[in-house]
Coordinates of C-alpha atoms and ligand atoms in Angstrom, one line a residue:
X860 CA 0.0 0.0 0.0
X861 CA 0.8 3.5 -0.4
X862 CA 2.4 5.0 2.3
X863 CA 0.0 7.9 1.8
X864 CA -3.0 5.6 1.9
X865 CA -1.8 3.9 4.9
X866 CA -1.7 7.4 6.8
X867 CA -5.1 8.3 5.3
X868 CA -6.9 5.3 6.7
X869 CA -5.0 5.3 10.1
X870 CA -6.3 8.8 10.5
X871 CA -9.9 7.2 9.4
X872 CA -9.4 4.3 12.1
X873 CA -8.2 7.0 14.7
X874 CA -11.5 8.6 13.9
X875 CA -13.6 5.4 14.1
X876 CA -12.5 4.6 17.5
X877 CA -12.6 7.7 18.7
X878 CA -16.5 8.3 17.8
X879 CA -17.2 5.0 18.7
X880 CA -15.5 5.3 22.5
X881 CA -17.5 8.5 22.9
X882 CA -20.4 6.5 22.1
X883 CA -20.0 3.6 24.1
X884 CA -19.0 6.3 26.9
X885 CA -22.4 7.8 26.7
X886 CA -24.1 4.6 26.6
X887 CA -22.0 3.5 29.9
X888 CA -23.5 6.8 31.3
X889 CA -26.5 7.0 30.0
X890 CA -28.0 3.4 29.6
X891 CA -29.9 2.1 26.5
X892 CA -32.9 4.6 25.4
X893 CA -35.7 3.4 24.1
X894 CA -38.1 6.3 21.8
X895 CA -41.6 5.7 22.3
X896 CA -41.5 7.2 18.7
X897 CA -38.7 4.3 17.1
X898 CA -42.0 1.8 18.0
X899 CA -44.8 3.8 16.5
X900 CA -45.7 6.0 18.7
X901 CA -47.1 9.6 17.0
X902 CA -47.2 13.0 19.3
X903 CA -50.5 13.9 17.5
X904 CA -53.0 13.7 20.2
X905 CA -55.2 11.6 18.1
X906 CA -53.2 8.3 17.3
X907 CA -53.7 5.8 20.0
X908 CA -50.0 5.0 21.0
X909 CA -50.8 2.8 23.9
X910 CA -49.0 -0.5 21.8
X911 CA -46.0 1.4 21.2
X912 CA -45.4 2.6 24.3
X913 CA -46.2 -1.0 25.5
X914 CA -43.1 -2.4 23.0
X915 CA -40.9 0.5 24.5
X916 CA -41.5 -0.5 27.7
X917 CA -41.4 -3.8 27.2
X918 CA -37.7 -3.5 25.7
X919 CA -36.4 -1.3 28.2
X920 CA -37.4 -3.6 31.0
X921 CA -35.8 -6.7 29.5
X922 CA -32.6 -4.7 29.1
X923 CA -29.7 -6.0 31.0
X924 CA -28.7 -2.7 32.0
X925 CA -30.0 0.5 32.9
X926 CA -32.5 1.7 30.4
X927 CA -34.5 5.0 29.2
X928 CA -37.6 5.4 27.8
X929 CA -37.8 8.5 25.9
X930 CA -41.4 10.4 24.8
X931 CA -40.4 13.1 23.2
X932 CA -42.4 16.8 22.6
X933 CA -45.5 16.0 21.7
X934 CA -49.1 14.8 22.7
X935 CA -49.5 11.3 22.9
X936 CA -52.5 9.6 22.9
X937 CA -52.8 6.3 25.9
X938 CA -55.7 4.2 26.7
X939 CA -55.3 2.5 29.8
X940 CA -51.9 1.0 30.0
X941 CA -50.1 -1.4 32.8
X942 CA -46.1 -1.2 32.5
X943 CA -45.4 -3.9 34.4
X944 CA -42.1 -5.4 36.1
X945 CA -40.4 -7.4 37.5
X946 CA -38.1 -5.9 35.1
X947 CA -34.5 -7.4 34.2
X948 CA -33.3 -3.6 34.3
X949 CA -32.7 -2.6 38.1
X950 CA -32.8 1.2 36.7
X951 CA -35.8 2.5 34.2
X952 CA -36.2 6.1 33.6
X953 CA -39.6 6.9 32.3
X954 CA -38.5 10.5 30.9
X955 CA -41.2 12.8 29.0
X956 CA -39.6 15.7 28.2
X957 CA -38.8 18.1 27.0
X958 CA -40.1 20.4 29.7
X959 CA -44.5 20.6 29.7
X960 CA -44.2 19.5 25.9
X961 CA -44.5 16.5 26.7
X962 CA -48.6 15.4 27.1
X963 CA -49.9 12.5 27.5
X964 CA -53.6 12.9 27.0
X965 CA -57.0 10.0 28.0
X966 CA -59.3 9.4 25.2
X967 CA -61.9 12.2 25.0
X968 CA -64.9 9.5 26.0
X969 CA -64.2 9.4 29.8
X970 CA -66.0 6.0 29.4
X971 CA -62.7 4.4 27.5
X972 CA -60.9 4.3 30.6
X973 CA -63.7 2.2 31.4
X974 CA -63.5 0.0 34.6
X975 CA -59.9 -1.1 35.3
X976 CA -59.7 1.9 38.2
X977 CA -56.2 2.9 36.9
X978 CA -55.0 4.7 33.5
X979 CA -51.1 4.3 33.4
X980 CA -50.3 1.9 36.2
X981 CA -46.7 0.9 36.9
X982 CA -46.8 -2.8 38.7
X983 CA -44.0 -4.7 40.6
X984 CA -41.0 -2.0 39.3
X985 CA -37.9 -1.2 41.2
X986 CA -35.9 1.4 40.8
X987 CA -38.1 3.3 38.6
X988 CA -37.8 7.4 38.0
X989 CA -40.7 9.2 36.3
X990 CA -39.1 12.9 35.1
X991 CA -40.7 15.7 33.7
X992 CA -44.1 15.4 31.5
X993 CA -48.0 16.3 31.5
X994 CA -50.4 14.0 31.7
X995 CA -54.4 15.0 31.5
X996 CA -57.1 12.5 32.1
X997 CA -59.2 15.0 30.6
X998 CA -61.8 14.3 33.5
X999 CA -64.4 16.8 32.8
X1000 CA -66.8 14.2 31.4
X1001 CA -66.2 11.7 33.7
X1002 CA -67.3 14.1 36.9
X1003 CA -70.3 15.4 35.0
X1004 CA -71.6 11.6 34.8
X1005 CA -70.5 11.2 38.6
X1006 CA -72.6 14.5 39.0
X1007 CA -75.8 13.7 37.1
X1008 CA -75.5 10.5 35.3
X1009 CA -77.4 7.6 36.5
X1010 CA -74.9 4.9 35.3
X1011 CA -70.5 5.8 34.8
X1012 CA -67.6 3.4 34.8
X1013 CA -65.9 3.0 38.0
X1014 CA -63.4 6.3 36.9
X1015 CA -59.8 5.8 36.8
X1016 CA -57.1 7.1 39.4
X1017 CA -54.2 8.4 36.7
X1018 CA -51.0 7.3 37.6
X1019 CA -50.8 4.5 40.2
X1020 CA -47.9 2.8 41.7
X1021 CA -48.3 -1.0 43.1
X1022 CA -46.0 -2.8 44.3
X1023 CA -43.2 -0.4 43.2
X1024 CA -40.1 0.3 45.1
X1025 CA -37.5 2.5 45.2
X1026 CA -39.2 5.0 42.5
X1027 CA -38.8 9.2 41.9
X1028 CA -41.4 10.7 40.4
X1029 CA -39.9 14.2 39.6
X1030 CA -41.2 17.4 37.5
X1031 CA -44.4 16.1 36.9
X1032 CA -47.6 17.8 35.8
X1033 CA -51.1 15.9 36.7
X1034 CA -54.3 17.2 35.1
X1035 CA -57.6 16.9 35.7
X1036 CA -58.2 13.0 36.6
X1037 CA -61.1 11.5 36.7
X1038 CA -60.7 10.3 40.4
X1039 CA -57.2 10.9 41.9
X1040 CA -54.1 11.8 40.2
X1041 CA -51.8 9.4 41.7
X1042 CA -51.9 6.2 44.0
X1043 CA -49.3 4.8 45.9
X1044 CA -50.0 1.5 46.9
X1045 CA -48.4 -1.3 48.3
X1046 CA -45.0 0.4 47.6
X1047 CA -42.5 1.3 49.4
X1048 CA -39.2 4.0 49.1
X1049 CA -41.3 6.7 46.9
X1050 CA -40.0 10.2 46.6
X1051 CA -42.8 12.3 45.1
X1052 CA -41.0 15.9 44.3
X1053 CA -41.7 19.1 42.2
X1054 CA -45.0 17.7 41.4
X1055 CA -48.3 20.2 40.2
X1056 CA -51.2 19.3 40.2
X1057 CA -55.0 20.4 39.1
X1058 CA -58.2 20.0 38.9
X1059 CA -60.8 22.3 39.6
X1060 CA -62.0 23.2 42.9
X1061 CA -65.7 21.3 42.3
X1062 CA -64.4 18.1 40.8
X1063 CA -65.6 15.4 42.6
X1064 CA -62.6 13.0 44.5
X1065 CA -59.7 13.9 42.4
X1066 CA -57.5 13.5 45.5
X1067 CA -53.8 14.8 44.5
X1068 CA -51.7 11.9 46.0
X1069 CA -53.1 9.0 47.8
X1070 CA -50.7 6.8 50.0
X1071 CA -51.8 3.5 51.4
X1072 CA -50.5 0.3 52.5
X1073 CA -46.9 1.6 51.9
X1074 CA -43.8 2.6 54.1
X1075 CA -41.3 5.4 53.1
X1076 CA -43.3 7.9 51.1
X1077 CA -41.2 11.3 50.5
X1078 CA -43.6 13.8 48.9
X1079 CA -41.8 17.1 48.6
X1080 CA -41.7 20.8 46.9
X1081 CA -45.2 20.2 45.5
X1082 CA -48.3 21.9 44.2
X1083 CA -51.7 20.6 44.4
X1084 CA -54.9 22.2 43.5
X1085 CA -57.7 19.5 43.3
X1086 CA -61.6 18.9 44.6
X1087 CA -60.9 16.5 47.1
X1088 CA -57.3 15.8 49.7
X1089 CA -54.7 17.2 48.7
X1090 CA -52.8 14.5 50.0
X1091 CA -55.2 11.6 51.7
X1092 CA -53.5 8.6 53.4
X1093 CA -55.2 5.7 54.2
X1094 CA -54.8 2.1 56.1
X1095 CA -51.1 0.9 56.5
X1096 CA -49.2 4.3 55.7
X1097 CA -46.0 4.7 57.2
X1098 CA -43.0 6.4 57.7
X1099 CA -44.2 9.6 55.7
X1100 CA -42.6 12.6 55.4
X1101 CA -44.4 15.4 53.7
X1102 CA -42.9 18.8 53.5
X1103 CA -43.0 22.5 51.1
X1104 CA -46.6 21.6 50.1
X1105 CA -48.9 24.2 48.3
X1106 CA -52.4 22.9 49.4
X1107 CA -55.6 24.7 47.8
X1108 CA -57.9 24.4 46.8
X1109 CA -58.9 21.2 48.2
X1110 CA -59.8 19.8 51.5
X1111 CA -56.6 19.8 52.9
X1112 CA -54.1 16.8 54.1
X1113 CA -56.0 13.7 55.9
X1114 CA -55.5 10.9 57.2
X1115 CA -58.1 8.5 56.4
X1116 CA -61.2 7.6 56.1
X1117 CA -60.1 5.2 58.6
X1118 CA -61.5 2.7 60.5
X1119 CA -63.8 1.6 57.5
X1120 CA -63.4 -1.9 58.2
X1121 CA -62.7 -4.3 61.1
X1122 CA -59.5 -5.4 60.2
X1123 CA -57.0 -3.0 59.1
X1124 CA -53.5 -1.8 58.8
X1125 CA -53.0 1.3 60.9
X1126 CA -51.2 4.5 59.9
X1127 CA -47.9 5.7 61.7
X1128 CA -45.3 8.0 61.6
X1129 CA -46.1 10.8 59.6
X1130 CA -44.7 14.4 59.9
X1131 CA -46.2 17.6 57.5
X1132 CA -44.2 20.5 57.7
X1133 CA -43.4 23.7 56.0
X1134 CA -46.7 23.5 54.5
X1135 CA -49.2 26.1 52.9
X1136 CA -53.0 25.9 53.0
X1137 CA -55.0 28.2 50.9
X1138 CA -58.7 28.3 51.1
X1139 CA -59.3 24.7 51.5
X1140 CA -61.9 23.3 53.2
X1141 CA -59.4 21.3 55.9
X1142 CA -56.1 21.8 56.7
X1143 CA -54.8 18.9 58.5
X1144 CA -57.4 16.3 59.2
X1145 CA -57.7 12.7 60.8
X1146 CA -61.0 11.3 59.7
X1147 CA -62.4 7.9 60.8
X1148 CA -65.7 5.9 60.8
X1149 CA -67.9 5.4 63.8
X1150 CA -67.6 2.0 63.8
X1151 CA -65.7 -1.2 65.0
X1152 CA -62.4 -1.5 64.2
X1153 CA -58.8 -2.4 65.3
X1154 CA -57.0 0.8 62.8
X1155 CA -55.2 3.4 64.8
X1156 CA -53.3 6.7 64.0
X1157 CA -50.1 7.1 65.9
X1158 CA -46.4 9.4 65.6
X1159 CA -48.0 12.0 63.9
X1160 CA -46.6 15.4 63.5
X1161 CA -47.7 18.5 62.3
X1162 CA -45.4 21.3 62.7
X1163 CA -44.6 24.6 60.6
X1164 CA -47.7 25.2 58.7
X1165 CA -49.3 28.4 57.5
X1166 CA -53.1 28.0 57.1
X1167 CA -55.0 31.2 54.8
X1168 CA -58.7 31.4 55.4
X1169 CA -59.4 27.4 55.9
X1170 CA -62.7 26.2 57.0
X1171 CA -61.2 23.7 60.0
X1172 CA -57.5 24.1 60.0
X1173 CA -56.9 21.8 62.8
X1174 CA -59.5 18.7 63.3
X1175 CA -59.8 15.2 64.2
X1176 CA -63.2 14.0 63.4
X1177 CA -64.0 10.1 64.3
X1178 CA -67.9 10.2 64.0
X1179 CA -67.7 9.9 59.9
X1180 CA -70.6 7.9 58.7
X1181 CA -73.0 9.3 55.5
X1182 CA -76.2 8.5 55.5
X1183 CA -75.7 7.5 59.2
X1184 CA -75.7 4.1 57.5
X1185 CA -73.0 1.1 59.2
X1186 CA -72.3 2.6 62.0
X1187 CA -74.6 0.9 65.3
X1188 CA -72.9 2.2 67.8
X1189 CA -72.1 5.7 66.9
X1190 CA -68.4 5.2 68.4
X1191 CA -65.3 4.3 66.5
X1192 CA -62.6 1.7 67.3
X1193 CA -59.9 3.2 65.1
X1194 CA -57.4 4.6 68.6
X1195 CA -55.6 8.2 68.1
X1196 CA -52.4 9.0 69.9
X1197 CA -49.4 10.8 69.9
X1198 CA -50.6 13.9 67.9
X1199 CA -48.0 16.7 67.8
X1200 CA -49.2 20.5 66.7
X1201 CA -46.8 23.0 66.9
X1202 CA -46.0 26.4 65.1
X1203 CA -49.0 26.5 63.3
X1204 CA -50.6 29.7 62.4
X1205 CA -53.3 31.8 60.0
X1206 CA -56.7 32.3 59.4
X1207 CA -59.8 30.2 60.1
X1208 CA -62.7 30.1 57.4
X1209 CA -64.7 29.2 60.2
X1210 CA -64.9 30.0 64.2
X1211 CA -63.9 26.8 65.7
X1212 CA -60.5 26.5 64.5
X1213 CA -59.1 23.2 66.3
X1214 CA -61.9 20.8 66.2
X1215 CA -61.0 17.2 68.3
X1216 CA -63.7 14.9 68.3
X1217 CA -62.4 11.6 69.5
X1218 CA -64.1 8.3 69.9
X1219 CA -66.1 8.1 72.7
X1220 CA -64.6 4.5 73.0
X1221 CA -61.2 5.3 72.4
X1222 CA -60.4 8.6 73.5
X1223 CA -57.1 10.4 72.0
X1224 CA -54.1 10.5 73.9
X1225 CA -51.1 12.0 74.1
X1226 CA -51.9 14.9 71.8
X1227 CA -49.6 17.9 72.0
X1228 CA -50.3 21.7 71.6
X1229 CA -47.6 24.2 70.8
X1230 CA -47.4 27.7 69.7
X1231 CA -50.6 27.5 67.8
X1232 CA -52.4 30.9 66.6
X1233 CA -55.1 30.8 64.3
X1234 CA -57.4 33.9 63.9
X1235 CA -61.4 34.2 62.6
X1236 CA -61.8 37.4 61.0
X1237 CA -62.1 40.3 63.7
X1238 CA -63.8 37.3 65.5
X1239 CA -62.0 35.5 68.8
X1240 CA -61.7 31.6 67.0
X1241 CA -62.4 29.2 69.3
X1242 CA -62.0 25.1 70.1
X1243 CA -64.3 22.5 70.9
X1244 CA -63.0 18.6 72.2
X1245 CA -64.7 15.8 72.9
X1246 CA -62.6 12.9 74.8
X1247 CA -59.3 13.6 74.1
X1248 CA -56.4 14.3 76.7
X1249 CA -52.9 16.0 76.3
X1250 CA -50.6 18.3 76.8
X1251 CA -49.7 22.1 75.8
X1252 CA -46.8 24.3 75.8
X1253 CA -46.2 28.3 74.5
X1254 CA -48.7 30.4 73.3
X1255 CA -52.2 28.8 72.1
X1256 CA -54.8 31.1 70.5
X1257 CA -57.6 30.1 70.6
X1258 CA -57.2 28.5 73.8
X1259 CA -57.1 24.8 74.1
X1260 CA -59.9 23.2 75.3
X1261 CA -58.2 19.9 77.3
Ligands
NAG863 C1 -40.2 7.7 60.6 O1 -40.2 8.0 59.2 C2 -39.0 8.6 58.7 C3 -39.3 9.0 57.3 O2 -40.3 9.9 57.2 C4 -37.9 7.7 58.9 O3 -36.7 8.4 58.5 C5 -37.8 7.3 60.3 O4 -36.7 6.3 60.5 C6 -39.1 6.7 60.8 N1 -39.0 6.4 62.2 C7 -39.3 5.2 62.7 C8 -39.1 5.0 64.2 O5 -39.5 4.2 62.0

């Protein structure tokens, strides 16, 4: 050969190994993406791109290493949908994004998400991160059946997590659902962060986040604007930290309904803080039935929180029961103790601003008062208790009434 040629090709083969190092680097970074677009997905809105997404998924979680899939800008179209695991990859990033480009949009019949209780459910994952993205149920049909229709499907939650661990959902936008935005169930290690979420004010149960049965639940740095909790945890919640929360409107964080059947999981260990309520119709609640049970709430805290014109910024309220239907005894087994509320202040919609009424069965105990100060208007606010016993520190306005 030439020596010319020789030099020519060597600088060719330089070139080639180079590029193809740089690749490989960014794959060993990166992981293997998957394009919901590369398996027929079309950002349309109209083309249903449930089975692509499907493949995508399906490839990335048979990939041996950590893997990507990619929706790009654009408004995808998804019936209801399972991604399910166990997957072979320990590390799947569900990334929609660029920024709110991203949209994945329900069919415009509320009735297609038909019966199956969940739109995009994510089963038996770990190690799962959902970044960035819209998604909108598009529920506005849906809650005018619920509101006048004789006859709807069961309405579907729209993004659900069972039996998921070790999961960040991060930068995402939920949009009018046609019951609540997202379920965590069964799960455990979930951060929720830099979440927003809306639906309007009258929507019936859209619930923002609803935590039950699982330990570990980080919800952080969040906005929710719904027609129901803004953050509702129910039997078997634990170890939940919820903090920088913009509630309202809504009716506030609870815990509960509890207590609705005999047997069930308790809830425990729980802090709010650094919280924000705005107009909503509770601001931290504890909820149960007035029947038997063996639930309980206990290692609770509330602490930090700012409350702006809320109806009943402060209650406990174990005589639920609609329709006065279930309930024979009028008293509710679910037991309430070690309640912590401290440095929390605002406005009350309404004149009793710390509400406590406990099972007359099972009183609360161990509830704790400190530095509270919540206002009604030019108004004194004022308490009201019913069996429940604690203690109180610092300045409490309106006074406590145990
Ligand atoms: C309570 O929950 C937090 C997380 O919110 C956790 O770090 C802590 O270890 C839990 N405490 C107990 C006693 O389980």
């Amino acid at each position: 050969m030439a020596p010319k040629l020789v030099s020519a090709m060597s600088v060719v083969i330089a070139c080639l190994v180079a590029l193809a190092f740089l690749f490989e680097s960014s794959h060993a970074a990166g992981g293997a993406t998957y394009n919901v677009v590369s398996y027929g997905a079309r950002g349309d809105g109209k083309t249903d791109s449930t089975k692509a997404f499907l493949r995508a998924w399906s490839a990335a979680c048979f990939s041996s290493r950590s893997a990507t899939v990619y929706v790009p800008r654009g408004t995808f179209l998804l019936k209801p949908v399972v991604f399910s695991g166990p997957c072979r990859s320990s590390r799947i990033v569900f990334q929609m994004g660029a920024g709110t480009s991203t949209t994945l949009v329900a069919p415009s019949n509320y009735w297609e998400l038909g019966n199956t209780g969940n739109w995009i459910l994510f089963i038996k994952v770990t190690g799962l991160s959902i970044y960035g993205g819209t998604v909108d149920a598009r529920g506005a049909g849906y809650w005018h059946c619920k509101r006048y229709g004789k006859s709807c499907t069961a309405g579907a939650r729209s993004v659900s997590l069972f039996w998921c661990s070790n999961v960040v959902v991060s930068g995402l936008r939920t949009l009018n659902s046609q019951t609540m935005h997202m379920a965590i169930d069964h799960s455990n290690n979930v951060h929720v962060k830099n979440v927003w979420i809306r639906a309007p004010s009258g929507s019936p149960n859209t619930d923002g986040i609803h935590i039950e049965a699982s330990t570990g639940i980080t919800i952080t740095a969040s906005t929710i604007m719904t027609g129901d909790d803004c953050i509702s945890l129910g039997s078997g919640a634990r170890n939940v930290w919820i903090e920088r929360i913009a509630c309202g409107p809504g009716h506030g964080i609870s815990i509960g309904s509890l207590g609705g059947s005999v047997n069930e999981d308790g809830v425990q260990n729980v802090t709010v803080t650094s919280s924000v309520f705005t107009k909503t119709q509770n601001g931290v609640r504890i909820k149960s039935w007035a029947r038997a049970s063996n639930g309980f709430a206990r290692n609770i805290v509330y602490r930090n929180l700012i409350m702006k014109n809320v109806d009943n910024p402060i209650i406990i309220d174990q005589k639920y029961c609609p329709g006065n239907k279930g309930c024979p005894r009028q008293s509710s087994g679910v037991k309430i103790s070690k309640v912590t509320y401290k440095n929390i202040r605002g406005s009350s919609g309404t004149q009793v601003a710390m509400n406590f009424y406990c099972s007359p069965s099972n009183p609360c105990w161990g509830i704790k008062l400190q530095d509270i100060r919540l206002t009604y208007g030019k108004k004194a606010a004022t308490s009201s208790c019913a069996n429940i016993g604690g203690s109180k520190s610092g300045v409490i306005i309106p006074r406590s009434c145990f």
